[in-house]
XYZ file of C-alpha atoms in Angstrom:
485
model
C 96.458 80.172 108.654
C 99.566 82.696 107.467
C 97.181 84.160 105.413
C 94.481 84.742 107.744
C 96.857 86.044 110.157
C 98.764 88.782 107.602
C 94.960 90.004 106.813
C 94.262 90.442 110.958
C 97.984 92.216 110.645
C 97.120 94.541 107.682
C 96.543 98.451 108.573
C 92.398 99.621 108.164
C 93.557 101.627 105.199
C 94.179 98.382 103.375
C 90.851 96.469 104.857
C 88.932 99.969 103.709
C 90.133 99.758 100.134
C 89.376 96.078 99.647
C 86.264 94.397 98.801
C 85.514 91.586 101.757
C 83.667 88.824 99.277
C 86.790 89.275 96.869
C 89.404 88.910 99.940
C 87.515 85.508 100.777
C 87.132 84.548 97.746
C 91.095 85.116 96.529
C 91.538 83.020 99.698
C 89.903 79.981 99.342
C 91.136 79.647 95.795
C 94.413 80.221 96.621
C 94.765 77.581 99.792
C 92.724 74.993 97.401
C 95.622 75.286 94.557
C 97.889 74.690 96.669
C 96.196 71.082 97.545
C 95.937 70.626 94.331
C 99.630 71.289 93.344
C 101.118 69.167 96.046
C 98.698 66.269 95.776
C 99.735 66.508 91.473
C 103.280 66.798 92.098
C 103.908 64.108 94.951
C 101.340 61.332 93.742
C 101.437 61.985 89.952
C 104.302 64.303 88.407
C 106.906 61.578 89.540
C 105.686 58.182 88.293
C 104.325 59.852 85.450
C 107.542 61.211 83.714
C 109.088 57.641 84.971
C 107.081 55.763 83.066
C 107.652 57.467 79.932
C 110.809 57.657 79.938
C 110.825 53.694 80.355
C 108.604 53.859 77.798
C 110.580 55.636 75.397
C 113.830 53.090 76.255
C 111.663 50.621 75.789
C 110.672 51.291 72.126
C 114.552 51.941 71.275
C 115.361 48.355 72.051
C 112.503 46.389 71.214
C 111.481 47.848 67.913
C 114.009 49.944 66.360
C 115.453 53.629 66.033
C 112.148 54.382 63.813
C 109.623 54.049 66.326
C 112.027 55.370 69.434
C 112.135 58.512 67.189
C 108.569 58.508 66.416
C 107.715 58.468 70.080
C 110.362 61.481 71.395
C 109.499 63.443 68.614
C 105.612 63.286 69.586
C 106.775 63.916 73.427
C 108.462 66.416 72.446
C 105.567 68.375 70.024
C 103.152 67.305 72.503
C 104.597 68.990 75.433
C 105.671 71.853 73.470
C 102.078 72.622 72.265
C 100.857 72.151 75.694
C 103.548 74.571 77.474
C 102.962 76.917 74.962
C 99.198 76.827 74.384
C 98.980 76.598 78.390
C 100.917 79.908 78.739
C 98.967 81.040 75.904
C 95.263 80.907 77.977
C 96.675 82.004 81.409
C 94.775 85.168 80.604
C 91.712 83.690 80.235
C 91.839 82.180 83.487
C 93.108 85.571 84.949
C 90.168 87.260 83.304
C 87.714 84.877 85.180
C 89.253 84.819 88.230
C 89.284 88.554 88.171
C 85.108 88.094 86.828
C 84.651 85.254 89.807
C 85.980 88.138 92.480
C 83.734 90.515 91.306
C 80.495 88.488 90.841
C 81.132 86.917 94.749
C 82.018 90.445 95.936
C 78.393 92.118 94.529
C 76.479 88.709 96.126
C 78.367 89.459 99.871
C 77.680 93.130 99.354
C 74.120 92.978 98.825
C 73.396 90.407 101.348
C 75.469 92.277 104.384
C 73.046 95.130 102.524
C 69.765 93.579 103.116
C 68.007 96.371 105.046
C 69.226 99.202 103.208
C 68.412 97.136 99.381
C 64.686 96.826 100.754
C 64.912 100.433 102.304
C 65.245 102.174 98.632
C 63.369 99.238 97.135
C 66.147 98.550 94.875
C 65.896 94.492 94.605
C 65.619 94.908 91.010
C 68.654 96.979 90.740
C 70.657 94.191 93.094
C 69.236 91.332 91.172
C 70.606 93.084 87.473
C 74.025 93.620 89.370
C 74.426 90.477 90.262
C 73.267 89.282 86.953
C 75.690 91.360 85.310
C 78.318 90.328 86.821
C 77.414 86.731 86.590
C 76.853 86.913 82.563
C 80.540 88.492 82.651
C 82.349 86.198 84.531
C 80.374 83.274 82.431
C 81.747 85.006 79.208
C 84.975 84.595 80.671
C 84.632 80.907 81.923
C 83.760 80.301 78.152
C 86.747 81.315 76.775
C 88.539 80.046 79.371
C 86.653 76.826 78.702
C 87.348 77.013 74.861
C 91.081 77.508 75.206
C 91.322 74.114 77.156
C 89.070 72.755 74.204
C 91.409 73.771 71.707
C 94.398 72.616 73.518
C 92.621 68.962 74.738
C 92.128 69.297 70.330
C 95.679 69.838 69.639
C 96.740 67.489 72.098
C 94.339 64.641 70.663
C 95.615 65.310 67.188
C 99.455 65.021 67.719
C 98.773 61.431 69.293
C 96.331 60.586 66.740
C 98.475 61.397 64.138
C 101.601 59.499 65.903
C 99.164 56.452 66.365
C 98.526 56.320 62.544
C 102.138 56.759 61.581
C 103.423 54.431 63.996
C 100.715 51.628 63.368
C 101.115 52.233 59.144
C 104.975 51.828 60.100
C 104.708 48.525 61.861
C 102.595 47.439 59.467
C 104.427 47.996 56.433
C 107.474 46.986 58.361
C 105.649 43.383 58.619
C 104.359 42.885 55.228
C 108.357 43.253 53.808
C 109.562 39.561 52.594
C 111.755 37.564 55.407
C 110.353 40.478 57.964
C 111.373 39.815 61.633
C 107.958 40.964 62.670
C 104.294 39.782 62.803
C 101.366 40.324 63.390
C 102.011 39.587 67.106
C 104.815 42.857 67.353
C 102.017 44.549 65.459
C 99.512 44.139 68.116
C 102.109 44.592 71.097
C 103.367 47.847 68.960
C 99.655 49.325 69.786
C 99.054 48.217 72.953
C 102.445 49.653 74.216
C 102.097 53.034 72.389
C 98.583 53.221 73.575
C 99.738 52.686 77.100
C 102.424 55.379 76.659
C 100.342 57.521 74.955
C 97.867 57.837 78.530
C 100.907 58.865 80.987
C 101.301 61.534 78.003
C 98.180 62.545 77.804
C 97.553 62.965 81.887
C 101.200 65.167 81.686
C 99.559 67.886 79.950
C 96.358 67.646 82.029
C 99.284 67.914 85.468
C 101.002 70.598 83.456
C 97.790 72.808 82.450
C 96.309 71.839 86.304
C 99.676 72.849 88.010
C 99.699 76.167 85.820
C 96.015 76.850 86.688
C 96.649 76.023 90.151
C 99.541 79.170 90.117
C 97.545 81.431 88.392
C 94.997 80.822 91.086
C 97.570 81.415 93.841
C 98.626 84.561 92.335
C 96.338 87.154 94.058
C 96.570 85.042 97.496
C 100.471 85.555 97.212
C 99.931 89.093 96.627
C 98.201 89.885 99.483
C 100.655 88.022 101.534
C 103.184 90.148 100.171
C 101.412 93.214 101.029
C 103.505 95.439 103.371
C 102.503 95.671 107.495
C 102.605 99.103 107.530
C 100.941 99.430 111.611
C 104.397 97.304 112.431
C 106.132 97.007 115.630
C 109.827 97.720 116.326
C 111.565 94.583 116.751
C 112.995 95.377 120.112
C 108.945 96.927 121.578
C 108.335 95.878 124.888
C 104.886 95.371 126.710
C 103.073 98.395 128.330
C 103.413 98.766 132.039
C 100.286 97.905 133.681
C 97.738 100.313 135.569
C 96.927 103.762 134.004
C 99.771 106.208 132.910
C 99.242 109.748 131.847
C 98.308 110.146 127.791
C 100.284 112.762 125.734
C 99.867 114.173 122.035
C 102.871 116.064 120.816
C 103.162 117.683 117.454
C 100.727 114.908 116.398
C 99.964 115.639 112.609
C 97.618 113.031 110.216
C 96.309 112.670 106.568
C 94.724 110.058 104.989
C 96.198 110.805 101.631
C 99.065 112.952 100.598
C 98.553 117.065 100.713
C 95.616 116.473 103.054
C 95.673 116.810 107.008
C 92.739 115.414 108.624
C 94.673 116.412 112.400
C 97.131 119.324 112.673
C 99.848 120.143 115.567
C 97.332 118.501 117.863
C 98.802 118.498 121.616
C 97.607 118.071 125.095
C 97.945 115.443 128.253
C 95.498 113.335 130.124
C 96.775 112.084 133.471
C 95.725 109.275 135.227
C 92.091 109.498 136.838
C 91.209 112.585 134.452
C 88.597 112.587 131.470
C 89.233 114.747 128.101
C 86.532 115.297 125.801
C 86.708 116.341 122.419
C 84.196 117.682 120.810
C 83.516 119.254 117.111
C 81.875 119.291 113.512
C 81.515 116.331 111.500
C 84.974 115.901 109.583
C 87.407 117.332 111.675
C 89.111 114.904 113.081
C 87.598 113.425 116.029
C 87.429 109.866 115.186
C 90.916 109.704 113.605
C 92.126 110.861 116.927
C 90.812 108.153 118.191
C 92.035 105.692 115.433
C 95.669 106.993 116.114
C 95.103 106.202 119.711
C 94.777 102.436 119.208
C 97.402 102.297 116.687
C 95.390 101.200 113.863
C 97.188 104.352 111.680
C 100.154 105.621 112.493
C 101.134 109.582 112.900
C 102.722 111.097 109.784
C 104.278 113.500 112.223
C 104.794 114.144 116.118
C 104.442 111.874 118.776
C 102.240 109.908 121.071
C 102.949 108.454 124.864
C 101.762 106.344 127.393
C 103.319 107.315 130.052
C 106.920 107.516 129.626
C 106.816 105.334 126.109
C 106.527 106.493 122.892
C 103.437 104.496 121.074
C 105.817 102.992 118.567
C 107.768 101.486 121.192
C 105.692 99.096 122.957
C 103.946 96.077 121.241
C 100.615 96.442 119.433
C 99.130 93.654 120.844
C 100.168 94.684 124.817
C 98.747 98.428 123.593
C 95.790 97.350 122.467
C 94.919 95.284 125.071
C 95.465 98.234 127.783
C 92.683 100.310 125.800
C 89.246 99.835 125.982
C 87.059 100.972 123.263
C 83.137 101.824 123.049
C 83.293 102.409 119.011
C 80.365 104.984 117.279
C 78.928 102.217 114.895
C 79.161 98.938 117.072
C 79.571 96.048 114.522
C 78.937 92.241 116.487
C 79.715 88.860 115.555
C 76.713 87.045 114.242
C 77.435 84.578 117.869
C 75.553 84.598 121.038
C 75.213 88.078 123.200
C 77.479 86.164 125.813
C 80.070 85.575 123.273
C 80.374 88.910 121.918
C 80.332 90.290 125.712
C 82.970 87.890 126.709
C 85.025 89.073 123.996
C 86.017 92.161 125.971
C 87.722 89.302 128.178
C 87.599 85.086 127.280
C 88.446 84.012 130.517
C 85.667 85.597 132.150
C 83.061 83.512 134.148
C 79.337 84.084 133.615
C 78.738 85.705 136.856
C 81.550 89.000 135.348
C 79.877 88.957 132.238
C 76.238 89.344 133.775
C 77.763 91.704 136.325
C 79.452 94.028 133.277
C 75.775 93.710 131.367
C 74.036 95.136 134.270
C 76.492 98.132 134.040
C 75.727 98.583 130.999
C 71.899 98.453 131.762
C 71.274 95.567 129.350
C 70.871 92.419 131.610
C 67.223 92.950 132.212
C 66.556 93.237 128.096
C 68.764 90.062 127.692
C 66.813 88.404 130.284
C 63.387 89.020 127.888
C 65.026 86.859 125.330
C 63.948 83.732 124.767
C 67.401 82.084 124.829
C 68.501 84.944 127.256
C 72.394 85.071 127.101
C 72.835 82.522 124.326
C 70.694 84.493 121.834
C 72.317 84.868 118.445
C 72.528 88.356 117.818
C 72.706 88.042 113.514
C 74.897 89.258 110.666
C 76.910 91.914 112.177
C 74.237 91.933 115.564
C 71.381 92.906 113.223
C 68.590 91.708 115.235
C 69.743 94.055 117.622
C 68.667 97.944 118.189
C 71.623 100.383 118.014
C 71.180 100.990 121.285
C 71.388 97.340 122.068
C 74.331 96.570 120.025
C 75.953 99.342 121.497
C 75.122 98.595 125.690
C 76.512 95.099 124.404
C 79.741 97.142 123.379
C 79.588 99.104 126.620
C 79.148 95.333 128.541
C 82.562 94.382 126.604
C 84.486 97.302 127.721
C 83.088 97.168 131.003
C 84.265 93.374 131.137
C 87.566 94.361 129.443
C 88.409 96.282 132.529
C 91.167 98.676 130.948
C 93.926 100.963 132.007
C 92.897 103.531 129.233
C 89.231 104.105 127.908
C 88.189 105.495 124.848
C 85.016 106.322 124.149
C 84.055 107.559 120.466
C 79.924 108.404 120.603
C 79.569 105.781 123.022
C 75.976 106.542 123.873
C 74.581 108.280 120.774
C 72.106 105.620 119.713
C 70.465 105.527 123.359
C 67.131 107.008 124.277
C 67.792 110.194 126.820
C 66.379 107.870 130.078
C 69.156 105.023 129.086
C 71.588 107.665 128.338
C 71.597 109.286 131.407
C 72.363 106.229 133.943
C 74.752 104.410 131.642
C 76.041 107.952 131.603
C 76.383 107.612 135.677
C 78.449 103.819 135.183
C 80.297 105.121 132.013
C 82.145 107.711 134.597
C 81.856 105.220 137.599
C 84.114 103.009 135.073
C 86.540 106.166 133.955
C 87.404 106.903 138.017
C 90.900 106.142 137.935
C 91.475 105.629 134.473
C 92.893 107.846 131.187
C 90.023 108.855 129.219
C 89.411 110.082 126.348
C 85.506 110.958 125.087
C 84.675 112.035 121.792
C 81.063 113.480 121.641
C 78.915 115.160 119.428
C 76.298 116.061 122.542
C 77.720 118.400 124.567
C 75.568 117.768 127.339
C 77.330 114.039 128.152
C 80.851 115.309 128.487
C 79.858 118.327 131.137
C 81.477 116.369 133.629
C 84.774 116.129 131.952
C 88.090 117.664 133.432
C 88.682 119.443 130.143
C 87.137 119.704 127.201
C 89.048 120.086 123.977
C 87.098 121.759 120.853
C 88.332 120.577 117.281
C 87.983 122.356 114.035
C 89.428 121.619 110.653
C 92.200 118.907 112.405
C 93.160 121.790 114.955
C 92.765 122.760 118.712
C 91.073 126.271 118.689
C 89.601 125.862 122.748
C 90.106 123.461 125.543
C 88.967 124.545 129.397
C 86.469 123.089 131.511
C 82.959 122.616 130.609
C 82.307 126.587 132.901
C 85.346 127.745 131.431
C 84.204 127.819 127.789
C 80.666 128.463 128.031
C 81.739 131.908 130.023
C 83.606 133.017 126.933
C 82.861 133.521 122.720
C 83.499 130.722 120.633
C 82.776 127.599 119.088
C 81.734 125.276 122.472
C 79.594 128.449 123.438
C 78.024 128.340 119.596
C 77.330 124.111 119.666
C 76.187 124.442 123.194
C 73.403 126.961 122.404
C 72.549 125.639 118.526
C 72.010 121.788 120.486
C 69.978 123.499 123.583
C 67.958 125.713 120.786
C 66.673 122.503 119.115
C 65.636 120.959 121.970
């Protein structure tokens, strides 16, 4: 569960350099070793090394110093082999855990990949990917496999040896004239050893299975020491409730060093007001919106709500004051209901039907032959975009926010669905901050002022009149869109 959490806590840079099957799969392996190293330690590790060294006392005063030698000197080249041999193959089993991540990563890929695989017809190449990577990680299992061969053989050997010198030692021992032993000790002698000899033997198979069990917890253990770096202050407090004015100071942001995907951006949005911001592809629309929700945070200048600085007030409190209508709307693979209710769980089904009409998707959901409780599929695949993305509308709508953001929100609609979830989508900003990020100029005309991005930097912002009356880039998209149409 503390590792589940710390991934939900992790910035989207992390999540975006990660591969998800690999994440899962480091997960499950690491949670399972540690089962299996408690349930070795508490139930076995314990009685085992008790009972040898009973054992061991045990052959000092029954027999004599010969055999209590013979049997500490085979502990002790017994457990030396296996400590050393055991460190020895750790990298085998790193190699195929490392071959295991990358094998379940390409199956999860591909899968989540199913339209676009049979789009390019490219089974073939899918099927040889995963094949490769399956032949690799088997190459590793084998040597992993061998290296617990040849250590099960060197184990095997030391007490087959110590069996034959201990049993040609008793027995010579008994065949001396006026010998205190017979045949009887003989017998006992072997039994005993025998039954030492299988503690021994499952103390290398708890070592190597403990040590396997840490190698396997290695990568989980990594992540969890991965550094929060979207954390709050300790001392943040909660935003205030009800909409406060929105203002950009200074704000600069790159993804990597040298690079600024947002320069010196500033302006305000009060309360009741919508901004748009509009631009090319690539210059910075979308991060504006990621810094906005705190899932990056500025390299430079500052961001408010209201009177508080966004690295003041708690994540969670911040986030759940903004609603958001993303540009690719991703769904759980869970009923329509569910992933409308998410916007709000406490919800009743009467809000959640009222929020779906809003969003002018009620009457679709109502075709459905399991209406609300349809199950939308992997990542809502069985929906249209423009039905996944009314069902995101529905969740903002039910979310009821004090701030809105709106990235694309309507770009995969048809122009007749457009145009009246248009009419709710500013019903729903009255009264709210608002932010709109569009690529079609014609859905933000409405807006009090429209800010014009290029390269990360302001270079216009007026009213929807203001900038058309004058040269520049708005006036330039606005004729290029109405051109191709």
């Amino acid at each position: 569960m503390d590792m589940f959490a710390h991934l939900h806590r992790l910035s989207l840079s992390w999540h975006l350099a990660r591969k998800t099957g690999e994440v899962l799969r480091v997960m499950d392996r690491g949670t399972k070793s540690i089962q299996t190293i408690l349930q070795y330690i508490i139930f076995n590790v314990a009685p085992t090394i008790v009972d040898i060294i009973i054992a061991t006392i045990f052959f000092f005063i029954a027999f004599n110093y010969y055999f209590g030698l013979l049997v500490l000197v085979t502990m002790i080249l017994y457990l030396t082999v296996t400590i050393f041999v055991t460190e020895w193959r750790t990298r085998h089993r790193r190699e195929m855990n490392k071959a295991e991540n990358e094998w379940q990563f390409i199956g999860v890929d591909s899968l989540l990949n199913y339209e676009t695989v049979k789009y390019y017809g490219a089974e073939e190449i899918e099927y040889n990917r995963y094949k490769g990577a399956l032949i690799t990680y088997q190459q590793a299992e084998y040597r992993n496999t061998s290296s617990l061969n040849l250590l099960n053989f060197l184990q095997n050997g030391i007490i087959g040896v110590s069996l034959v010198v201990g049993t040609l030692l008793i027995g010579y021992l008994i065949s001396l004239p006026n010998s205190k032993y017979t045949s009887g000790d003989y017998i006992m002698f072997t039994t005993y050893i025998m039954q030492l000899y299988g503690p021994l033997n499952f103390f290398g198979t708890l070592y190597r299975t403990i040590q396997q069990a840490f190698i396997d917890m290695e990568n989980m253990f990594e992540f969890l020491s991965e550094s929060i770096e979207v954390a709050e202050k300790p001392n943040a407090i909660d935003m205030p409730n009800g909409s406060m004015p929105l203002e950009l100071s200074n704000v600069s942001f790159g993804y990597y060093e040298n690079q600024k995907v947002l320069e010196n951006i500033s302006f305000m949005v009060r309360p009741g007001e919508t901004v748009a911001v509009v631009g090319a592809s690539g210059s910075g629309k979308s991060t504006l919106i990621r810094l906005l929700f705190r899932l990056y945070d500025t390299k430079s200048g500052q961001i408010f709500f209201g009177n508080n600085e966004i690295k003041d007030v708690t994540i969670n409190s911040l986030r759940s004051s903004i609603g958001i209508v993303p540009q690719d709307t991703v769904l759980f693979n869970d009923t329509i209901e569910y992933n409308i209710r998410y916007g709000r769980p406490t919800a009743s089904g009467e809000e959640i039907e009222d929020a779906a009409k809003a969003a002018e998707i009620h009457d679709f959901i109502l075709t459905l032959p399991n209406g609300y409780n349809t199950i939308v599929g992997e990542r809502g695949l069985k929906l249209s975009g423009g039905e996944k993305q009314r069902v995101a509308i529905a969740r903002t709508i039910l979310k009821d926010p004090a701030y809105l953001l709106l990235d694309e929100a309507t770009s995969a609609l048809d122009s007749h669905t457009e145009s009246r979830i248009q009419e709710n989508l500013i019903q729903l900003a009255k009264g709210r901050t608002c932010v709109v990020v569009a690529h079609r100029l014609s859905t933000i005309r409405h807006a009090d002022k429209i800010i014009v991005f290029r390269d990360g930097k302001i270079i216009q912002s007026g009213t929807h009149d203001e900038l058309i009356d004058k040269p520049g880039e708005y006036r330039e998209l606005w004729v290029l869109q109405h051109q191709r149409h």
